[in-house]
Each structure stands twice: as C-alpha cells, then as structure tokens.
PDB file of C-alpha atoms in Angstrom:
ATOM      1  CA  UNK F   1      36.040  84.235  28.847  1.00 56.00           C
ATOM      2  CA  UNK F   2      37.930  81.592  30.663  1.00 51.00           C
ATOM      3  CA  UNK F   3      40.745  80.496  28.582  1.00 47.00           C
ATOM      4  CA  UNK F   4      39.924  76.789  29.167  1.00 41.00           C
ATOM      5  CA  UNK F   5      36.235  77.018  29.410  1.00 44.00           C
ATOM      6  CA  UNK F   6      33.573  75.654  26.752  1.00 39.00           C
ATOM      7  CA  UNK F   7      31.914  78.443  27.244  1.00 43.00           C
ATOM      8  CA  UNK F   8      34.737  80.433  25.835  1.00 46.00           C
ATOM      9  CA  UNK F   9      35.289  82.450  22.987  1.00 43.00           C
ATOM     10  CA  UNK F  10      38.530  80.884  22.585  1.00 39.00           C
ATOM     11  CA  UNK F  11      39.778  78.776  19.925  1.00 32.00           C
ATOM     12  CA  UNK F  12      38.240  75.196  19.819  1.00 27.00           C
ATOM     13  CA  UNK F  13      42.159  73.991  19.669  1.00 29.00           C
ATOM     14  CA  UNK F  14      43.034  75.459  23.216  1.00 38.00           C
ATOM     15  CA  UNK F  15      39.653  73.583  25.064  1.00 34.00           C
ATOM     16  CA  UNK F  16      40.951  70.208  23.067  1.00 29.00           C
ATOM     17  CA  UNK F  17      44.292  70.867  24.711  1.00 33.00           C
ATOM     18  CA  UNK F  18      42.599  71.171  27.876  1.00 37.00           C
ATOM     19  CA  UNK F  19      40.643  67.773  28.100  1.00 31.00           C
ATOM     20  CA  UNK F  20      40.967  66.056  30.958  1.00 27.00           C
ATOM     21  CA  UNK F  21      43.206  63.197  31.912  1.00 27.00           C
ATOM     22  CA  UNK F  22      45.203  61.177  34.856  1.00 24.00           C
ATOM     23  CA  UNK F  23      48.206  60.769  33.442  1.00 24.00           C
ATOM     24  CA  UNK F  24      52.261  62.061  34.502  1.00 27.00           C
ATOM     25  CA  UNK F  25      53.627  64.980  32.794  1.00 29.00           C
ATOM     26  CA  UNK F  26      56.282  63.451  30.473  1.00 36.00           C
ATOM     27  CA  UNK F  27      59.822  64.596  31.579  1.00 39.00           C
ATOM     28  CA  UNK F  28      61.803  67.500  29.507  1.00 42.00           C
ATOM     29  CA  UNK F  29      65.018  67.731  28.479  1.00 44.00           C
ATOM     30  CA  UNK F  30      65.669  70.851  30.590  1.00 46.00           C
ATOM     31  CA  UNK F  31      64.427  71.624  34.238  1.00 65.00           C
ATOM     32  CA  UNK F  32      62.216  74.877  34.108  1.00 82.00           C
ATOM     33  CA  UNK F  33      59.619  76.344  36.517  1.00 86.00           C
ATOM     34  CA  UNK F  34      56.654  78.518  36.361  1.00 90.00           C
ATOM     35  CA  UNK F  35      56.897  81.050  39.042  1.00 90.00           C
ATOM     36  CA  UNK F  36      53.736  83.007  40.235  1.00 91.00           C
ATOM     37  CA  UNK F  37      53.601  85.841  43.065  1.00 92.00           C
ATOM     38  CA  UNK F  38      51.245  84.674  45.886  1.00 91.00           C
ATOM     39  CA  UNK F  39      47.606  84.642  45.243  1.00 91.00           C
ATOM     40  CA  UNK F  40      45.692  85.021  48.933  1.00 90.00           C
ATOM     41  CA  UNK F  41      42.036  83.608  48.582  1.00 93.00           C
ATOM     42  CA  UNK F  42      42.209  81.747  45.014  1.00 94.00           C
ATOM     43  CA  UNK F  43      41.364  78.010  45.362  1.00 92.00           C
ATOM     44  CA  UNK F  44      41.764  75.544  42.640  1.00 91.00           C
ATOM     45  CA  UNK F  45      38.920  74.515  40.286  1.00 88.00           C
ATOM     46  CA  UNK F  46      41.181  72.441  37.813  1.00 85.00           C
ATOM     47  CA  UNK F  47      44.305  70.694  37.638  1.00 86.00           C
ATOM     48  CA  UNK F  48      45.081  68.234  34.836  1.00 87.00           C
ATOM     49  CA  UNK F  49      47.588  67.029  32.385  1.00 86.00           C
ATOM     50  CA  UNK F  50      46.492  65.176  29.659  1.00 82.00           C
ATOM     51  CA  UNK F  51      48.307  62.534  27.258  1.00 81.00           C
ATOM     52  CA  UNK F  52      49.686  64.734  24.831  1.00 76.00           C
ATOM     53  CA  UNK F  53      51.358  66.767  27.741  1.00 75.00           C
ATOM     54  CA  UNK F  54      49.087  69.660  27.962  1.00 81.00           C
ATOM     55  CA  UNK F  55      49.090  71.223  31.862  1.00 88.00           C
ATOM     56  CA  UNK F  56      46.030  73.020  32.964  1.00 90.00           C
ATOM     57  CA  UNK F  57      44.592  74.526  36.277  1.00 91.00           C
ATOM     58  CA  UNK F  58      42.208  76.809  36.935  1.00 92.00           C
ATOM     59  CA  UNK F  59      41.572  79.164  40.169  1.00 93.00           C
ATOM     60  CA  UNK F  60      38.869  81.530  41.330  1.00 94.00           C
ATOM     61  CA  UNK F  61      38.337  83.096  45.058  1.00 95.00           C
ATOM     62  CA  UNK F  62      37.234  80.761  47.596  1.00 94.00           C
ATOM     63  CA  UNK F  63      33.351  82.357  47.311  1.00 92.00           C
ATOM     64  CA  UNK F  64      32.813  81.709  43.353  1.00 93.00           C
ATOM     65  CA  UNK F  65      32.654  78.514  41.630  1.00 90.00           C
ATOM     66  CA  UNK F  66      33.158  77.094  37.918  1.00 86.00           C
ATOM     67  CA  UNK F  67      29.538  77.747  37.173  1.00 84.00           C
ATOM     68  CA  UNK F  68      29.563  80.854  39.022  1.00 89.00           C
ATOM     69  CA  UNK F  69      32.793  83.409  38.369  1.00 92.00           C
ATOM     70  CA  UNK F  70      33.658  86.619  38.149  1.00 94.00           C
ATOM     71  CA  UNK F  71      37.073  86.387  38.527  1.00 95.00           C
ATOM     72  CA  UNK F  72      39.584  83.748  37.009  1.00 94.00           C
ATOM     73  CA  UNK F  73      43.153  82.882  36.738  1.00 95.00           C
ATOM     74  CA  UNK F  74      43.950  80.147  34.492  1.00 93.00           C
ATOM     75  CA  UNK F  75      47.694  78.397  33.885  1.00 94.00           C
ATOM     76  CA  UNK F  76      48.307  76.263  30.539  1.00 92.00           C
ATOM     77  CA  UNK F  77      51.668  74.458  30.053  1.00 91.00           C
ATOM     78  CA  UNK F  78      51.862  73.032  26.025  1.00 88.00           C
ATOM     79  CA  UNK F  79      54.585  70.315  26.275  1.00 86.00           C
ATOM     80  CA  UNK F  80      57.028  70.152  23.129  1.00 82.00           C
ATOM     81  CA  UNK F  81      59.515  67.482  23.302  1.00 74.00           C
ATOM     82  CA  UNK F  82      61.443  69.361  20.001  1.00 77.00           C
ATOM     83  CA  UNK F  83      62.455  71.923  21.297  1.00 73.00           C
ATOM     84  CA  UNK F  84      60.634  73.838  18.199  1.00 82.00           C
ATOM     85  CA  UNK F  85      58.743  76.401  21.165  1.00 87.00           C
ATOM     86  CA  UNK F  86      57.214  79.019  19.256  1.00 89.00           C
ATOM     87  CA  UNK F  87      57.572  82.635  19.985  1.00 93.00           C
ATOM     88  CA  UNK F  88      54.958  83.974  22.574  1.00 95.00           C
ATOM     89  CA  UNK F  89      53.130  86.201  20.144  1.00 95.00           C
ATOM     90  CA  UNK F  90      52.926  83.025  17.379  1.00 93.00           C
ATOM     91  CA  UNK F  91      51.274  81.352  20.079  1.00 92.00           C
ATOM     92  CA  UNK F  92      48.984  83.991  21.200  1.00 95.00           C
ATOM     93  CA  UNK F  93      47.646  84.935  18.149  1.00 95.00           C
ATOM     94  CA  UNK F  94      45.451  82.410  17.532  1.00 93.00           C
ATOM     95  CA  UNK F  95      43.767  83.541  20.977  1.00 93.00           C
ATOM     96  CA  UNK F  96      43.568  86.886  19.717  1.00 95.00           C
ATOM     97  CA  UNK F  97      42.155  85.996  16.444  1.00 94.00           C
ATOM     98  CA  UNK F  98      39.152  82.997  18.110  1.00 93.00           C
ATOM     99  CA  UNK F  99      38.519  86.106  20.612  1.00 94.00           C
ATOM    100  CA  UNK F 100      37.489  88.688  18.031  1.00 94.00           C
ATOM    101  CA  UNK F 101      35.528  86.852  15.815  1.00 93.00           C
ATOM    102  CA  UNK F 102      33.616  85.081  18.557  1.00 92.00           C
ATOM    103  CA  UNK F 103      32.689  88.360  20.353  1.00 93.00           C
ATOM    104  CA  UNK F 104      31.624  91.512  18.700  1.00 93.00           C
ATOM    105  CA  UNK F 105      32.538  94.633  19.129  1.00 95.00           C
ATOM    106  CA  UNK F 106      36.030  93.227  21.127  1.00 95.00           C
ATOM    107  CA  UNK F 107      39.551  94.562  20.887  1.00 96.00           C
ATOM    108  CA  UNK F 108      42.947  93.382  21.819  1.00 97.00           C
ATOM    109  CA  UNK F 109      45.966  95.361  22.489  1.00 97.00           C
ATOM    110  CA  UNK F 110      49.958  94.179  22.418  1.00 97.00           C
ATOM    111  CA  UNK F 111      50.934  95.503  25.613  1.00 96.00           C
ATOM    112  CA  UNK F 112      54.419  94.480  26.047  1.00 95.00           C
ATOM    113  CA  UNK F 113      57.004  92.201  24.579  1.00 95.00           C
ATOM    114  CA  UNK F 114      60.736  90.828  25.432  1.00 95.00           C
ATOM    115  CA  UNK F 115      62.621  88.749  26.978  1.00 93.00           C
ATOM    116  CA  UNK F 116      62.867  87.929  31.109  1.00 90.00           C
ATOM    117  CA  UNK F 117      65.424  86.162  32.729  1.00 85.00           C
ATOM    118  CA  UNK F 118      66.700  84.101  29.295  1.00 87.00           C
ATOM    119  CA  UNK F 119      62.871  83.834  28.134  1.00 90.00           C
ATOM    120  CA  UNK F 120      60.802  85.430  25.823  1.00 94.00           C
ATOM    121  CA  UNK F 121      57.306  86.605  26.574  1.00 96.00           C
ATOM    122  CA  UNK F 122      54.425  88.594  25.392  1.00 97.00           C
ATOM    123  CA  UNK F 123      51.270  90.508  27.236  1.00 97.00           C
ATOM    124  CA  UNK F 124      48.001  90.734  25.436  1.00 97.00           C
ATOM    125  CA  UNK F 125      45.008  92.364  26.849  1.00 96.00           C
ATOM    126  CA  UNK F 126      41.343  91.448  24.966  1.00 96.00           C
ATOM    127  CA  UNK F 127      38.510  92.775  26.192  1.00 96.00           C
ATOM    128  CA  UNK F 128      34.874  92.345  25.556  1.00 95.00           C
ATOM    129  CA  UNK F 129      32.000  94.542  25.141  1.00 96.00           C
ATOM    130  CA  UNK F 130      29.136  91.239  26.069  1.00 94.00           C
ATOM    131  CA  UNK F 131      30.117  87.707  26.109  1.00 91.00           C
ATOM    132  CA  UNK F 132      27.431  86.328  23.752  1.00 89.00           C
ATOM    133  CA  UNK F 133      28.237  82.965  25.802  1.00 87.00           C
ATOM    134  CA  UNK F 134      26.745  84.535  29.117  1.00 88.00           C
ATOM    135  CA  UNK F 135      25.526  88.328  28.724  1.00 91.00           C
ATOM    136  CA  UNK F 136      28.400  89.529  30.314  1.00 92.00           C
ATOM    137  CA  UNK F 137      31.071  92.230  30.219  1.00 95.00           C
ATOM    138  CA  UNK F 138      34.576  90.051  29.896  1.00 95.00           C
ATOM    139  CA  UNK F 139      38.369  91.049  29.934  1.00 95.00           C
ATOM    140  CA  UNK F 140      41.375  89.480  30.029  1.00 95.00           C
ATOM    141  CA  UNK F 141      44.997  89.623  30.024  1.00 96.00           C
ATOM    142  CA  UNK F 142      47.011  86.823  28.714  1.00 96.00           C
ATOM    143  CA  UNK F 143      51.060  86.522  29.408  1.00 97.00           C
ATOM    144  CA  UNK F 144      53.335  84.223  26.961  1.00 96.00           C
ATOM    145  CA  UNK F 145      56.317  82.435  28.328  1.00 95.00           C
ATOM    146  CA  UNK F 146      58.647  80.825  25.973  1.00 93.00           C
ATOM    147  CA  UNK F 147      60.559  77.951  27.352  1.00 90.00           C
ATOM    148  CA  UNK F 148      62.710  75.903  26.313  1.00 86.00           C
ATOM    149  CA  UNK F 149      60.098  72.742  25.668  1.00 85.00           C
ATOM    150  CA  UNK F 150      56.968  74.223  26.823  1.00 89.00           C
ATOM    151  CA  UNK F 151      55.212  77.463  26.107  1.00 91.00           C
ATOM    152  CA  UNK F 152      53.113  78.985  28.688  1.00 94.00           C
ATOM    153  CA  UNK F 153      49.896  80.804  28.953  1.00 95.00           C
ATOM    154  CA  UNK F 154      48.826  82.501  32.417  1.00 96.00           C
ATOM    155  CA  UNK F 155      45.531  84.258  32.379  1.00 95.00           C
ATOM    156  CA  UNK F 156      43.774  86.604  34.633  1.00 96.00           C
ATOM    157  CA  UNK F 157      39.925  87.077  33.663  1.00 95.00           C
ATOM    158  CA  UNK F 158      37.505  88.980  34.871  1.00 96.00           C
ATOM    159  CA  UNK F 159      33.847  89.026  33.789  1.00 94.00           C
ATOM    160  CA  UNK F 160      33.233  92.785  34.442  1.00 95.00           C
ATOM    161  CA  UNK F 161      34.842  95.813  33.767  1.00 95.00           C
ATOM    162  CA  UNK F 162      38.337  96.277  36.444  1.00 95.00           C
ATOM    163  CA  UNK F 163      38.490  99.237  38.020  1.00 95.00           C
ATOM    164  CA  UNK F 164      42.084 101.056  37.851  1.00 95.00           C
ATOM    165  CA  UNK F 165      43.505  99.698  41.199  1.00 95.00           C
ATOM    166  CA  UNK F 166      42.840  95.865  40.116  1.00 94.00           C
ATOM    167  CA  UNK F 167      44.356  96.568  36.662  1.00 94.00           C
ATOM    168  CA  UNK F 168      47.315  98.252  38.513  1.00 94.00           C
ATOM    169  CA  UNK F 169      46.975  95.439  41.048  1.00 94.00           C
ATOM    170  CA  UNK F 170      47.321  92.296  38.128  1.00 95.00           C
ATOM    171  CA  UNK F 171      49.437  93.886  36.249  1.00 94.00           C
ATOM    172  CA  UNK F 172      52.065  93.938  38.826  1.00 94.00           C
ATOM    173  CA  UNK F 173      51.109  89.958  39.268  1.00 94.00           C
ATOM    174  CA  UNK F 174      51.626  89.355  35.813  1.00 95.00           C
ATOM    175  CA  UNK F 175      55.210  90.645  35.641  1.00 93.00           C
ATOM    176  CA  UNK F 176      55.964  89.117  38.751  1.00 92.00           C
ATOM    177  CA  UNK F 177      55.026  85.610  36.910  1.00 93.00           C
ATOM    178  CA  UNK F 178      57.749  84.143  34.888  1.00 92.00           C
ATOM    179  CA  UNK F 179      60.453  81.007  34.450  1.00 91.00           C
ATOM    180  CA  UNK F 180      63.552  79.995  35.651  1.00 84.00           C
ATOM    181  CA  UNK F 181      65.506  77.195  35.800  1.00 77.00           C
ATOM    182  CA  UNK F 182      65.893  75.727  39.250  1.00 72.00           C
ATOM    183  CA  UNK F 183      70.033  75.414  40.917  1.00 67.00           C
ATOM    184  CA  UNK F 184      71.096  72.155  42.137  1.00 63.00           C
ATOM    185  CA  UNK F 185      69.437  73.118  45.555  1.00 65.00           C
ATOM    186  CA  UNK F 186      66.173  73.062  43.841  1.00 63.00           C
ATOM    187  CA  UNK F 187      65.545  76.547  44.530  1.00 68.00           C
ATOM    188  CA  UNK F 188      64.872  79.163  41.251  1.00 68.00           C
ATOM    189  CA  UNK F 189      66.529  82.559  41.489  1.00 62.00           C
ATOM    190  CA  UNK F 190      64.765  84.910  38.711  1.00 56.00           C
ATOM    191  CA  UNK F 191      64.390  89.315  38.266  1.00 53.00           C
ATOM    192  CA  UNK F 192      60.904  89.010  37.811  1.00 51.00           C
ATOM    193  CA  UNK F 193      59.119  89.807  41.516  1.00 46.00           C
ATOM    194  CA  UNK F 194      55.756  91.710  42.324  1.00 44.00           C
ATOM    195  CA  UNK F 195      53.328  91.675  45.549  1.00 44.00           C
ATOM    196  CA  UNK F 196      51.050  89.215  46.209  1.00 47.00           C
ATOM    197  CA  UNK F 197      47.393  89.580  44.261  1.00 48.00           C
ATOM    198  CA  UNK F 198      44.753  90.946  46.881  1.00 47.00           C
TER     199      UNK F 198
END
C-alpha cells in the first residue's frame, strides 16, 4: 500500500492530506531539513504541497510507473504553524490502526523509538498477507520525524515479500533519513548517515 495512494489501505485522512495543489509551502518559524541517503534509479511520480501545507512526493525506479509498482518510497511533510507537533508514534497510529482493519490477516510491529539529532522518531513495519485493493502481497516500513512545526512520514513499500538483503538494505536507508537544522552556510550537519539504496 502506497501511503498516498487511493488505492491504499490507509486512512482516508492521510489521501485528503495528499490532494493536489500549486501553491508555496508557507514559511516556519524554524529552518529544518529532511535529509535522505542517495536513492540511485528512483524517479519522481509526485510532488505537491497543498493549501493547508501538506508536502508530498512519491518515487519508484525508473522502469515502474504509478499504475504499475512494485516498489515505492513516499515522503509526507504535515505543516503545523503551533508548534503543537505530535509525538511520532501519536501520529503513526492512526496508520497502523486504517492498515489493519483494511487488510486481513496484517500485522504491525514497533521496531524502534527515540530521539536523533534533537528529534524524536519512531519505525513501524506493517505488513500484509493480500492487498484486497490489488491481489497482492504488500509491506511497508514507515519512519516518524518530529520537528519542530512539521511531522514527517518517509515510507518505503514494497508490493511483495523483501528478501533479507533489501530489508537489511532499507533499513540502513531509513536510519540514514532524518532532520537537522541547516548552519548559516546552509549546509546541515546531522549523526544519522547510511549507504545509498541500491
């Protein structure tokens, strides 16, 4: 399931987030980036804001498509100008909870939770027995930045089972993805680091 997608088993609250529309990102108080290990191959399906301040894109390898995937990465940025952020797994949960009643037989496992360079974050893996949506196998690991007025959601999807080396190989990716808060030069300086995705 494609954390953005209609065909999704995700709550109907994340794909309204997602809409569509040409419009800036409104400014926040404090400077913060979203920093993401290389990913050699993915090209972007999807990149929008819409009015509310809600940041999506969307990336599969260069040979699949939006109709046609097997593998996804998707990055959503929730805007909130009071500073209220809520905790990672507050944010999550409702992704958790859309994802198991919408697909039966599914699980979802806390992998990890704490706090990265000054941010809090939490790792969920769900996984998928069959996708009623498409007949398919679907997993997916889901990482949840705090910032300081945004929360984050990067997603890695995959509509078949991973083998060990690619769950090795994204879970390295997904601790190498994380926030900081860029110097004067413009330039971020954060702990979190991994190798590029294959």
């Amino acid at each position: 399931m494609a954390l953005f997608r209609r065909s999704s088993l995700l709550p109907l609250w994340l794909l309204l987030t997602a809409s569509c529309a040409a419009v800036a990102m409104p400014p926040t108080k404090v400077s913060e980036r979203l920093v993401m290990p290389p990913t050699p191959g993915y090209v972007a399906l999807t990149e929008s804001v819409n009015p509310s301040g809600s940041r999506v894109m969307q990336m599969v390898p260069t040979h699949q498509s939006a109709q046609n995937w097997t593998d996804m990465l998707s990055i959503h940025q929730v805007l909130d100008p009071s500073g209220q952020v809520p905790a990672p797994r507050q944010f999550l949960t409702p992704i958790e909870a859309g994802w198991l009643r919408a697909c039966p037989g599914s699980t979802s496992t806390w992998l990890r939770e704490g706090e990265e360079d000054g941010h809090r974050f939490a790792l969920l893996m769900l996984t998928c027995p069959n996708n009623p949506a498409t007949g398919k196998p679907e997993h997916a690991w889901l990482k949840g930045l705090q910032g300081a007025h945004s929360h984050y959601v990067v997603q890695k999807a995959f509509r078949y089972v991973p083998q060990r080396e690619q769950t090795l190989e994204w879970m390295a990716w997904l601790r190498g993805t994380g926030l900081c808060r860029p110097r004067a030069d413009g330039q971020c300086q954060t702990s979190v680091s991994a190798a590029p995705a294959r």
